[in-house]
Coordinates of N, CA and C in Angstrom, one line a residue:
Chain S
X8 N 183.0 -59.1 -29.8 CA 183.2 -60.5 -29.5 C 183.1 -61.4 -30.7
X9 N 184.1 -62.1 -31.0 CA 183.7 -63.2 -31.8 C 182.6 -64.5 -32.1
X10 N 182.0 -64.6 -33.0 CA 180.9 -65.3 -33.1 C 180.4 -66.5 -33.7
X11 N 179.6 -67.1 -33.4 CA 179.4 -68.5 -34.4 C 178.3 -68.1 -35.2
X12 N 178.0 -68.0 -36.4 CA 177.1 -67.4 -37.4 C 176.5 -68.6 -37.6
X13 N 175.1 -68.8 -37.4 CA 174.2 -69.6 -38.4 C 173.4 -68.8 -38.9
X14 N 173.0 -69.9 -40.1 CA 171.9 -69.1 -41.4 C 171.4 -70.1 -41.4
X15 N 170.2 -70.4 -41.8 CA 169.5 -69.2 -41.7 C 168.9 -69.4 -40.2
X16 N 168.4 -68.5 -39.4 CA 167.8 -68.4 -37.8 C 166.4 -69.4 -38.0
X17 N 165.4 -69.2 -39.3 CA 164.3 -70.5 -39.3 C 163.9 -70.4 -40.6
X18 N 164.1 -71.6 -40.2 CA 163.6 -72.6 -41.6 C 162.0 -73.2 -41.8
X19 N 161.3 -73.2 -42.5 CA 159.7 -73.7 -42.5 C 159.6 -74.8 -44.0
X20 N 159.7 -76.1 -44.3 CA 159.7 -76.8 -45.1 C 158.9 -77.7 -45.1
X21 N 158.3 -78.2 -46.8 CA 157.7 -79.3 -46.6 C 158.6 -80.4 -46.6
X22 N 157.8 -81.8 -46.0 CA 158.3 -82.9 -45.9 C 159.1 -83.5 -47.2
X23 N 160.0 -84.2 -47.1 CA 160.2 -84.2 -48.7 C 161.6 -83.8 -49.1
X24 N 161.5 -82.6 -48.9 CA 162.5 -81.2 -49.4 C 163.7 -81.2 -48.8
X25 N 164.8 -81.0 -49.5 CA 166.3 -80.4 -49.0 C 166.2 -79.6 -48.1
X26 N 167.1 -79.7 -47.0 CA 167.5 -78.7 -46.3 C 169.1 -78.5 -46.0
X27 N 169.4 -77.3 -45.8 CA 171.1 -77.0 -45.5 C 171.0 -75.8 -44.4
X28 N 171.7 -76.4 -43.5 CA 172.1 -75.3 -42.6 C 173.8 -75.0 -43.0
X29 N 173.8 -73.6 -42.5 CA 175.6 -73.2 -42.5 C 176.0 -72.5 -41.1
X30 N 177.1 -72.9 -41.2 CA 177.7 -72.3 -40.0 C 179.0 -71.8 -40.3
X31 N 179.5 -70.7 -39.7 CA 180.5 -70.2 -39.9 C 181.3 -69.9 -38.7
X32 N 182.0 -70.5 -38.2 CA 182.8 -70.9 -37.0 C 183.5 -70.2 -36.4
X33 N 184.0 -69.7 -35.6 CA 185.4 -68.8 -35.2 C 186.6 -69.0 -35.9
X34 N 187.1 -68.0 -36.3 CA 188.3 -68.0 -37.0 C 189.3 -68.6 -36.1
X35 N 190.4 -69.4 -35.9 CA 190.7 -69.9 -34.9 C 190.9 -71.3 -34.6
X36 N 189.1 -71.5 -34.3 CA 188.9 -72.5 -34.0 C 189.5 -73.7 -35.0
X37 N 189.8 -74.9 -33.8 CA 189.6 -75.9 -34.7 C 188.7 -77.2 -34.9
X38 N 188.1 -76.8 -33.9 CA 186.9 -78.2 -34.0 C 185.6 -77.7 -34.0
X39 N 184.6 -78.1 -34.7 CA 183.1 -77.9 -34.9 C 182.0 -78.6 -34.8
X40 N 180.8 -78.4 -33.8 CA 179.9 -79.7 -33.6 C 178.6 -78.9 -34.2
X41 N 177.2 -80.0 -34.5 CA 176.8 -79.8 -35.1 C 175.7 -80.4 -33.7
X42 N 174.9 -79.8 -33.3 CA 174.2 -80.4 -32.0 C 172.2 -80.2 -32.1
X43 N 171.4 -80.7 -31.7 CA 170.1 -81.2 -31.8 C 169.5 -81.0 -30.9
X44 N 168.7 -79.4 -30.5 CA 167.8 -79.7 -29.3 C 166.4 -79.8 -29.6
X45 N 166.0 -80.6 -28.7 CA 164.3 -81.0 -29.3 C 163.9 -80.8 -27.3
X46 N 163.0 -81.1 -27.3 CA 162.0 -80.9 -26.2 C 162.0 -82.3 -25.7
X47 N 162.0 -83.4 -26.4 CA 162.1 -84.7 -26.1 C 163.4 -85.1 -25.4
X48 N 164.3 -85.0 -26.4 CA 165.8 -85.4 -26.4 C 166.6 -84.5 -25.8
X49 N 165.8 -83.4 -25.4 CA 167.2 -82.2 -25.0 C 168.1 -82.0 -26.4
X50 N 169.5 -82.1 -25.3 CA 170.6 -81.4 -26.8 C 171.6 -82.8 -27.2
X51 N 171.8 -83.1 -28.3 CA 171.9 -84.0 -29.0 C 173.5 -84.2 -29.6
X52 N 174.6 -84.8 -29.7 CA 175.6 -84.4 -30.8 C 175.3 -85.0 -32.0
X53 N 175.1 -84.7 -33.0 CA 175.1 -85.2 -34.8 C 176.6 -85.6 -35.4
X54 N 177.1 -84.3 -35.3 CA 179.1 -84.9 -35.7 C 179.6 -83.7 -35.3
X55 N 180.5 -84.0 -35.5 CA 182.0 -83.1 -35.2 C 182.9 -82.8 -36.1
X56 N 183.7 -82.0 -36.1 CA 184.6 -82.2 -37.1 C 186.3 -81.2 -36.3
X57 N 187.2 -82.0 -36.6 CA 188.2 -81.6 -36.0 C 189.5 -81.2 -37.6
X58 N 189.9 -79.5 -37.5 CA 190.7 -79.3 -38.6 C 190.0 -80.0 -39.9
X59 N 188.7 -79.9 -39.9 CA 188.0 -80.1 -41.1 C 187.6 -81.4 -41.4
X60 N 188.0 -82.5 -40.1 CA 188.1 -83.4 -40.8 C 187.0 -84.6 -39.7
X61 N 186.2 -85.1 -40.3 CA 184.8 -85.5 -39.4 C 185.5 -87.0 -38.3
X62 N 185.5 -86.3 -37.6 CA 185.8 -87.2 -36.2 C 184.5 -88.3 -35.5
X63 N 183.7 -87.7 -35.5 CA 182.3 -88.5 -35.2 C 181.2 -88.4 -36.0
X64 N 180.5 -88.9 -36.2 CA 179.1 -88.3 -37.1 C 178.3 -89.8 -36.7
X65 N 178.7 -90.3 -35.1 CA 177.3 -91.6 -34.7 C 176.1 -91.5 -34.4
X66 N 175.9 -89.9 -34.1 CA 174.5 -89.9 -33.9 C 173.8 -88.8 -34.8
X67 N 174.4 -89.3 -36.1 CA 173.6 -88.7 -37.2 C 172.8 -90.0 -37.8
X68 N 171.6 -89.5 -38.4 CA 171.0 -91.0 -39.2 C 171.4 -90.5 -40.5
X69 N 172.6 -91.5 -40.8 CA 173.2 -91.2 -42.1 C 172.5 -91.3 -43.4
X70 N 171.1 -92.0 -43.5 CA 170.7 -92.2 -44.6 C 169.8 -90.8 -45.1
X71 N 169.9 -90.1 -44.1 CA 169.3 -88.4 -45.1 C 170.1 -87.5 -44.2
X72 N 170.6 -87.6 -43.5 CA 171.9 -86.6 -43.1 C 173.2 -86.7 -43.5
X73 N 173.6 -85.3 -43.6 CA 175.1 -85.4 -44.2 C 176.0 -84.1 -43.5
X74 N 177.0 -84.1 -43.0 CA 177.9 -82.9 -42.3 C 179.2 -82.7 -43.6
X75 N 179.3 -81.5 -43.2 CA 180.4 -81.3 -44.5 C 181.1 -80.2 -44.1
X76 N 182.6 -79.9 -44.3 CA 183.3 -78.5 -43.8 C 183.8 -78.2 -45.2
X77 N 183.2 -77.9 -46.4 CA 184.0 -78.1 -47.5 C 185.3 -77.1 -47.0
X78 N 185.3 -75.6 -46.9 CA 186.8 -74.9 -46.3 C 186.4 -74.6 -44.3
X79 N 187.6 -74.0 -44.4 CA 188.0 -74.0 -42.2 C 186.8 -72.7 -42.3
X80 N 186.2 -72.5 -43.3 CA 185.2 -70.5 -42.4 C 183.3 -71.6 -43.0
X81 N 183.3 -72.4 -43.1 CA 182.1 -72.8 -43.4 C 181.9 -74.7 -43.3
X82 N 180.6 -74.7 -41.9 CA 180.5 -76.0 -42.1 C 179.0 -76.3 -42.5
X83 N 178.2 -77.2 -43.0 CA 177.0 -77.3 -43.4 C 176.6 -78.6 -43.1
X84 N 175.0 -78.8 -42.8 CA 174.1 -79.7 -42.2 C 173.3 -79.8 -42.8
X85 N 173.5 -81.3 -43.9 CA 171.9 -81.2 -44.9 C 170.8 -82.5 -44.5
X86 N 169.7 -82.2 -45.3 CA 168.4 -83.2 -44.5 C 168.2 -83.3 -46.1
X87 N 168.1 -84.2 -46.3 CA 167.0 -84.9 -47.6 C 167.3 -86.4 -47.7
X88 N 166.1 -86.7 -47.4 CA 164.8 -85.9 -47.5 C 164.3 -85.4 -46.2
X89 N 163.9 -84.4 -46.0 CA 163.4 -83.9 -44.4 C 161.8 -84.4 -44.3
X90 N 162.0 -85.0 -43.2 CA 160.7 -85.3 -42.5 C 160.3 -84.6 -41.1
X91 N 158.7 -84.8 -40.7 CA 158.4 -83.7 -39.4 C 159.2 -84.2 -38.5
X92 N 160.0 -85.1 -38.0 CA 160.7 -85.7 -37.0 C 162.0 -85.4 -37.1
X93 N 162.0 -84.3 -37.9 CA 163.5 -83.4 -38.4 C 162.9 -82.3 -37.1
X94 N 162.3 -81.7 -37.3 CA 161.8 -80.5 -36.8 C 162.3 -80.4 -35.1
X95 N 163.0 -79.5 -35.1 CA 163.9 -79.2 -34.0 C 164.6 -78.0 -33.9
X96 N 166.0 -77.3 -32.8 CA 166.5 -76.3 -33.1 C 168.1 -77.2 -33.4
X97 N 168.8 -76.5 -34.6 CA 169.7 -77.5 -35.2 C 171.0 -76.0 -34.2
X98 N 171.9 -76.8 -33.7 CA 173.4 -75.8 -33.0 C 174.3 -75.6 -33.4
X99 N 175.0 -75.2 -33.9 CA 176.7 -75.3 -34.1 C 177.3 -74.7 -33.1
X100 N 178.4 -75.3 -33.1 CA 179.5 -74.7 -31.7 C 180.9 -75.1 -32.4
X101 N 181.6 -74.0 -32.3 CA 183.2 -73.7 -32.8 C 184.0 -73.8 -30.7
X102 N 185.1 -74.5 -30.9 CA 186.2 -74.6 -29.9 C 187.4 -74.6 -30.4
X103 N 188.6 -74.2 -29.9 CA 189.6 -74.9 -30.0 C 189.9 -75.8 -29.0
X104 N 190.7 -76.9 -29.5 CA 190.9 -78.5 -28.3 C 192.5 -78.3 -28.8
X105 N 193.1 -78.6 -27.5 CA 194.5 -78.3 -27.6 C 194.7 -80.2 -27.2
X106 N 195.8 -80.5 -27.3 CA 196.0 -82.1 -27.0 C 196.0 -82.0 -25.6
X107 N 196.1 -83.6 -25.3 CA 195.9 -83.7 -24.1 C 194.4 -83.0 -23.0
X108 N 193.8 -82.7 -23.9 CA 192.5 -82.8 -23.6 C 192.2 -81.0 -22.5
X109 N 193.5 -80.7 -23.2 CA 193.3 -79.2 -22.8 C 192.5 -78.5 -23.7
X110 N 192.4 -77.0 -23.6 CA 191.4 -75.9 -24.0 C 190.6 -75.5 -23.9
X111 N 189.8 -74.5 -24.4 CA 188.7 -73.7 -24.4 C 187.4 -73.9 -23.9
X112 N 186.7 -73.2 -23.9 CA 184.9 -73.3 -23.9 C 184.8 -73.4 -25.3
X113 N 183.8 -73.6 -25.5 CA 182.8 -73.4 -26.6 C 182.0 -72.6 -26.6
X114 N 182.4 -72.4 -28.0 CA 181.0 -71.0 -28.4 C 179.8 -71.4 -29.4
X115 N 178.7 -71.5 -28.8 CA 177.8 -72.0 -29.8 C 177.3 -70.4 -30.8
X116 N 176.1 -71.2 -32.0 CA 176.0 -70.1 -32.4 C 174.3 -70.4 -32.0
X117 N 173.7 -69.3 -32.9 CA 172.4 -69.0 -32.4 C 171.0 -69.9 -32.8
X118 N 171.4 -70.8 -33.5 CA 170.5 -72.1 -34.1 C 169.9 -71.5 -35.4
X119 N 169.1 -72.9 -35.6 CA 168.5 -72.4 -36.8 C 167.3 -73.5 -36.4
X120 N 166.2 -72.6 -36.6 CA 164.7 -73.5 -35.6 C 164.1 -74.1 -37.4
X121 N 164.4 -75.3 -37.2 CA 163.6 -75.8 -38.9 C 162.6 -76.6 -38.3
X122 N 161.5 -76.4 -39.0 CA 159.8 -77.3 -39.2 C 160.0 -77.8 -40.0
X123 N 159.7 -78.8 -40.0 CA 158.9 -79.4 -41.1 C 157.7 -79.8 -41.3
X124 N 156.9 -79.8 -42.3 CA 155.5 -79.9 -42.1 C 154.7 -80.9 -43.3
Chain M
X244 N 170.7 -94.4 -15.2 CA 170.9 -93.5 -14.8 C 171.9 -92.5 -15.6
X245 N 171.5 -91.5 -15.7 CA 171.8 -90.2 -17.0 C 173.5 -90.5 -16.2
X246 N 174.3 -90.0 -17.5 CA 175.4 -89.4 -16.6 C 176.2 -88.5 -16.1
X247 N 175.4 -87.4 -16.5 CA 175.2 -86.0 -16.1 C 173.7 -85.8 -15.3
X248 N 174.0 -85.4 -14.4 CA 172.1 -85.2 -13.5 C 172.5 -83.9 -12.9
X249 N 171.5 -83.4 -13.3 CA 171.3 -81.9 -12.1 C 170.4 -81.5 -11.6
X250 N 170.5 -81.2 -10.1 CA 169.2 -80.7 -9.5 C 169.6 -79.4 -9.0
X251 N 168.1 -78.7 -8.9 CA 167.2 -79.1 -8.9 C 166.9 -78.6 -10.6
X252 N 165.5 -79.4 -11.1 CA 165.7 -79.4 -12.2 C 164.5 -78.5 -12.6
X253 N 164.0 -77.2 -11.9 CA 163.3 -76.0 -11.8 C 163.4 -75.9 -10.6
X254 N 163.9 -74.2 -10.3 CA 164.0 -73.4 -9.1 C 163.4 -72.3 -9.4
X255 N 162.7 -71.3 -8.3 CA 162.4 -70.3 -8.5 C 162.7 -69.5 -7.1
X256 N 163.1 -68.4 -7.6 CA 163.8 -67.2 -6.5 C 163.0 -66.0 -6.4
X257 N 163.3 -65.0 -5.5 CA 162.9 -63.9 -5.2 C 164.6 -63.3 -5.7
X258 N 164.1 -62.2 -6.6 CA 165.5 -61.2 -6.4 C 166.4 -60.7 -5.3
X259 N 167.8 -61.0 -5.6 CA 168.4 -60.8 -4.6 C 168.8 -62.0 -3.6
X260 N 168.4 -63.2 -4.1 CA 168.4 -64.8 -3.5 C 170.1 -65.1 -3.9
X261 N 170.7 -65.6 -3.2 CA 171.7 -66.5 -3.4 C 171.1 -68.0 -4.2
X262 N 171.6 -68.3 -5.5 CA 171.3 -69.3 -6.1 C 172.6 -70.7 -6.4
X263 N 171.6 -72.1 -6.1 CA 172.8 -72.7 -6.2 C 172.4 -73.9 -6.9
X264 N 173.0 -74.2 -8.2 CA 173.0 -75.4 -9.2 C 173.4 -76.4 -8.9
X265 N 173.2 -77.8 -9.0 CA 174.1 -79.1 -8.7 C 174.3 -79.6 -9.6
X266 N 175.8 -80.3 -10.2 CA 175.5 -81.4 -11.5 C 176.2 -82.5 -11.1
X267 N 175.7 -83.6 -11.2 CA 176.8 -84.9 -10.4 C 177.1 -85.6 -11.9
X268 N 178.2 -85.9 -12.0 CA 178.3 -87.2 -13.1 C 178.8 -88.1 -13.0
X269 N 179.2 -89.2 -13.5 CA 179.0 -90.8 -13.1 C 180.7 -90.9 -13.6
X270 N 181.1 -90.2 -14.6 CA 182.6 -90.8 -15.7 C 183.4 -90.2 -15.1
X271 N 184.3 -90.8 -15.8 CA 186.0 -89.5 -15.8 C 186.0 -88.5 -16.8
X272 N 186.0 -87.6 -16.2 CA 186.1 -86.3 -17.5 C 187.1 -85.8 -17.3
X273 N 187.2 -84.9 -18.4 CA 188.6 -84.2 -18.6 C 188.0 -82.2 -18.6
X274 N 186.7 -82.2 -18.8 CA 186.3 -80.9 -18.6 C 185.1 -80.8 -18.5
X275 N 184.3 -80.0 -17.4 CA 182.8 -79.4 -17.2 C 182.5 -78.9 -17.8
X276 N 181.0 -78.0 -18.7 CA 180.8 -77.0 -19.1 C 179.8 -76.5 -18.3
X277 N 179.7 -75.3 -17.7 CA 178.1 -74.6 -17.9 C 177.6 -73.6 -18.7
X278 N 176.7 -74.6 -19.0 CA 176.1 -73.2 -20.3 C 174.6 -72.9 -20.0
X279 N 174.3 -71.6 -20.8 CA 173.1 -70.9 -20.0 C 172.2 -70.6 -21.2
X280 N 170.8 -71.1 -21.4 CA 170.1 -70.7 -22.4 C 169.0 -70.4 -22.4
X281 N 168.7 -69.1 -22.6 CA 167.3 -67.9 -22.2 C 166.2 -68.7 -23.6
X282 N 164.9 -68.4 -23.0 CA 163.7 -68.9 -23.8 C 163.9 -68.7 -25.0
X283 N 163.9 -69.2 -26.3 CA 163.9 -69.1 -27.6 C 165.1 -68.5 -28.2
X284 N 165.8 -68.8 -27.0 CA 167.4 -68.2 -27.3 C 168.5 -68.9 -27.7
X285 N 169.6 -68.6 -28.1 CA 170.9 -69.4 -28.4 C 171.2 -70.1 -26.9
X286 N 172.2 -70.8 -27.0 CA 172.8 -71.1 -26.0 C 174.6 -70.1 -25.6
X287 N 174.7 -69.8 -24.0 CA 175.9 -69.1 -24.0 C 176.6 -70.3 -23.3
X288 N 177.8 -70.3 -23.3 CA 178.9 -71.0 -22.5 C 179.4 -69.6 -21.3
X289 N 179.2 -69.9 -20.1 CA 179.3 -69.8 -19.1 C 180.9 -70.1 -18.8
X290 N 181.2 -71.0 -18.4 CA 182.1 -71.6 -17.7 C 182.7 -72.6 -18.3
X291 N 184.1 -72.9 -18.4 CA 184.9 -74.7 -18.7 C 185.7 -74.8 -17.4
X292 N 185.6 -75.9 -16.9 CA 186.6 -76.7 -15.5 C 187.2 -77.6 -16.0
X293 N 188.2 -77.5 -15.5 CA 188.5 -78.9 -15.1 C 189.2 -79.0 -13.9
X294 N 189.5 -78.1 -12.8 CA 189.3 -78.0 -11.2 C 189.2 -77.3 -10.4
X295 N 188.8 -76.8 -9.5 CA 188.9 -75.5 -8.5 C 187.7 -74.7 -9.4
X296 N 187.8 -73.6 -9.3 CA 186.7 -72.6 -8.6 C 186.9 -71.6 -10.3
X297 N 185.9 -71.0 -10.5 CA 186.2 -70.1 -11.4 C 184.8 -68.8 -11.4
X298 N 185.0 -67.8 -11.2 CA 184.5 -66.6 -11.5 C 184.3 -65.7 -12.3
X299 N 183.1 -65.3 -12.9 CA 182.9 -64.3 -13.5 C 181.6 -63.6 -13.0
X300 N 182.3 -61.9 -12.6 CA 180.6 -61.6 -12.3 C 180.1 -62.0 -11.4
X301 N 178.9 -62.2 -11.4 CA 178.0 -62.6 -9.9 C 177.8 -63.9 -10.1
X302 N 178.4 -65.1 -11.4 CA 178.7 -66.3 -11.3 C 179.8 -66.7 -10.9
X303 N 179.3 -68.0 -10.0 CA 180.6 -68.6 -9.3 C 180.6 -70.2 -10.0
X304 N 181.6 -71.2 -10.4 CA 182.0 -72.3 -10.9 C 182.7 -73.5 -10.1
X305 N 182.2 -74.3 -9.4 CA 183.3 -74.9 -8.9 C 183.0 -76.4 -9.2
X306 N 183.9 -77.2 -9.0 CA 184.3 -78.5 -9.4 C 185.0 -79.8 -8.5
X307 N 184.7 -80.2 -7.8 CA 185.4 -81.7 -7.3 C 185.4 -82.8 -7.8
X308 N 186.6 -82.9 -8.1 CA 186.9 -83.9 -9.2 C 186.8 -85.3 -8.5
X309 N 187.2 -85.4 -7.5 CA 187.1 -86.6 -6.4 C 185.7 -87.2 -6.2
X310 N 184.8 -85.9 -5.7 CA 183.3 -86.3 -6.1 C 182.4 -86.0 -7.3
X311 N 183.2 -86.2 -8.2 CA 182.4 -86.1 -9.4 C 181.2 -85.0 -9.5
X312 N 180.9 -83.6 -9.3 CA 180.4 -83.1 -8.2 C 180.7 -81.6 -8.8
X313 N 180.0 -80.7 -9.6 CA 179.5 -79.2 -9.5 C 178.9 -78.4 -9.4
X314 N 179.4 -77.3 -8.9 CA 177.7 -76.2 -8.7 C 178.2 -75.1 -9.4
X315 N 176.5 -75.0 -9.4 CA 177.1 -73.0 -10.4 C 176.3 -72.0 -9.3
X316 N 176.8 -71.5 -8.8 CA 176.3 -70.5 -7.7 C 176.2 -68.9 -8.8
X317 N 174.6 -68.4 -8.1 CA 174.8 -67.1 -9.0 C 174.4 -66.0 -7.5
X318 N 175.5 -65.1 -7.4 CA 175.0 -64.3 -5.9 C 174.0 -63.2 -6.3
X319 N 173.2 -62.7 -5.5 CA 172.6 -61.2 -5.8 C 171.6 -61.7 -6.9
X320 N 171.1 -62.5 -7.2 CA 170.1 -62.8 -8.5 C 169.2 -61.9 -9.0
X321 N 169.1 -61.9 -10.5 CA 168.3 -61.0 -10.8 C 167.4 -61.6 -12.0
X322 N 166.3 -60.9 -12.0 CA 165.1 -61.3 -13.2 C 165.7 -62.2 -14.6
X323 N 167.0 -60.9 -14.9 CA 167.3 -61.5 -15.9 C 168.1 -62.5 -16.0
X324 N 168.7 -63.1 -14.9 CA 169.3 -64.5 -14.6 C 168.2 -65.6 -15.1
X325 N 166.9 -65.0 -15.1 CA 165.8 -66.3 -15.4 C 166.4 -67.2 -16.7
X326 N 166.2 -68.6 -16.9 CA 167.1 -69.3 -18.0 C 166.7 -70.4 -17.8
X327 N 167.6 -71.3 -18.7 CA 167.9 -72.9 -18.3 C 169.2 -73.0 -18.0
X328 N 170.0 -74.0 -17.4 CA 171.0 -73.5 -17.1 C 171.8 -75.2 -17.6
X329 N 172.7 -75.6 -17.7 CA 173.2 -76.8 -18.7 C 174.2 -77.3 -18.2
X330 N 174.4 -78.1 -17.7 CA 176.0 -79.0 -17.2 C 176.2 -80.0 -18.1
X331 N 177.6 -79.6 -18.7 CA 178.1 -80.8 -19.6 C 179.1 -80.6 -19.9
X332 N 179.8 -82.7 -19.5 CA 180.6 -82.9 -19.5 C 181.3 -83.5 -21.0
X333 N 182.6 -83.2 -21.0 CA 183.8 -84.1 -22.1 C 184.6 -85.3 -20.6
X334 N 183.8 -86.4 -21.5 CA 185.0 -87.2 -20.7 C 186.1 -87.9 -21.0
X335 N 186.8 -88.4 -20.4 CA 187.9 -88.4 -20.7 C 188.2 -89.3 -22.0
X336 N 187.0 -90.4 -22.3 CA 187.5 -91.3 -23.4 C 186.3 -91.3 -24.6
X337 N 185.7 -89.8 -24.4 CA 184.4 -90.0 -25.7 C 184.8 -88.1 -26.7
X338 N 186.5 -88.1 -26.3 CA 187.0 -87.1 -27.1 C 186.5 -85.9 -26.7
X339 N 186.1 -85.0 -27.7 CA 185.3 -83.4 -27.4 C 184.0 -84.0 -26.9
X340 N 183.5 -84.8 -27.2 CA 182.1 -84.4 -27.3 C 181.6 -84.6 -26.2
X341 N 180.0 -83.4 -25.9 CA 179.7 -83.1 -25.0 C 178.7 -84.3 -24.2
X342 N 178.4 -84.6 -23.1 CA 177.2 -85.3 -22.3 C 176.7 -84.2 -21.8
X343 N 175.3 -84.0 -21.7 CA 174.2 -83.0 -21.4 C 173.6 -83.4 -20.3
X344 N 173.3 -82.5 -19.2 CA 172.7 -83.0 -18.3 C 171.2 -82.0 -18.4
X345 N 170.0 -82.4 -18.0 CA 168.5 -82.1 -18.4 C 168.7 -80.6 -18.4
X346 N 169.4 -80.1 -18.0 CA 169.4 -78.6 -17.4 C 168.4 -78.2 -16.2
X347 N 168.6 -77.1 -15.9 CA 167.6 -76.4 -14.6 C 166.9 -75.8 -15.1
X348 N 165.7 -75.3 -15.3 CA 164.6 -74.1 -15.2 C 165.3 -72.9 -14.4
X349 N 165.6 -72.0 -14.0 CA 165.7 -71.0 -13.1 C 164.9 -69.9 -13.9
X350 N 164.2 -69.7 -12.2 CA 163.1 -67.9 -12.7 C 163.3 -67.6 -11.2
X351 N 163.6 -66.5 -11.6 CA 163.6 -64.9 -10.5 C 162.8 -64.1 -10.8
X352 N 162.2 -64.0 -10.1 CA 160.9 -63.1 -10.0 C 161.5 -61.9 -9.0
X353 N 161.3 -60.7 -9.5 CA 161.4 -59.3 -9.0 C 160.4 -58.7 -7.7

């Protein structure tokens, strides 16, 4: 079966510090989300990106978040500076969206649990 | 008021229970999801609607679009069905992106 690869599975950082998640999406696919489950907020959207190209990114706090697909086999999710109110499991999910608001499921991939401390 | 809501929002079963999920939403959508995610686990995608009934397995998927209105029925239940279980919608005018409803608890006990 085809899969959504994230790296790393957990992250442990101090406050402060860079962080990057990656995701590697379904071959295929054309659209990618980047999603936020905490215990407070549940599951969250941060941005999206459709054929590479960032469609939403409103509920990212842009001033230390950033989404990026530099090529279609890799998208990345950076924090700097990361603070403990980062601390969450961070999602990616690969779809293809056909027009007209047809297509697929989504396939998420397996998170990546980052602390911050 | 959320605009995805589902009840009940912890159930617990005896194996072998007929199980049944609710999710009501408030918008126009253009597609459902159910997705299912085990303790400290990824999340799986289950199901996409956008009407009538859909099956896999000992999951059942259905949808009224009229009453804004899904269930995820799981027949024969077993231990490892225990999960959270996740309704969310794309509506019609907020593109792909998903609205989350709290999800369910579900535990089957053997």
């Amino acid at each position: 079966d085809a899969r959504v690869t994230q790296t790393p599975r957990h992250k442990v950082t101090e406050m402060g510090q860079e962080v990057t998640m990656r995701c590697q999406p379904i071959l295929g696919h054309n659209t990618v989300f980047w999603y936020r489950q905490t215990m407070m907020q549940g599951l969250e959207l941060l941005a999206y990106f459709r054929n590479r190209a960032p469609l939403d990114d409103s509920g990212m706090p842009k001033d230390r978040f950033s989404a990026e697909m530099p090529d279609a086999t890799l998208a990345t999710l950076k924090i700097q500076p990361s603070e403990p109110r980062d601390s969450a499991v961070y999602f990616c999910a690969s779809g293809l969206v056909l027009p007209l608001g047809r297509g697929y499921g989504y396939t998420f991939g397996s998170g990546t649990r980052l602390t911050v401390v | 008021k959320n605009e995805v809501e589902q009840s009940p929002q912890n159930l617990t079963a005896q194996e072998g229970e007929f199980i049944t999920i609710n999710c009501s939403y408030s918008v126009g959508i253009s597609a459902l999801h159910w997705l299912q995610q085990h303790p400290g686990g990824g999340i799986v995608s289950l199901f996409m609607l956008s009407s009538g009934k859909k099956k896999h397995g000992r999951l059942i998927a259905t949808i009224n679009i009229q009453e804004k209105h899904s269930s995820l029925h799981i027949t024969a239940s077993h231990p490892r069905d225990s999960a959270v279980y996740i309704c969310a919608v794309r509506s019609q005018t907020s593109g792909s992106r998903l609205t989350f409803g709290e999800g369910t608890q579900l535990t089957v006990n053997p």
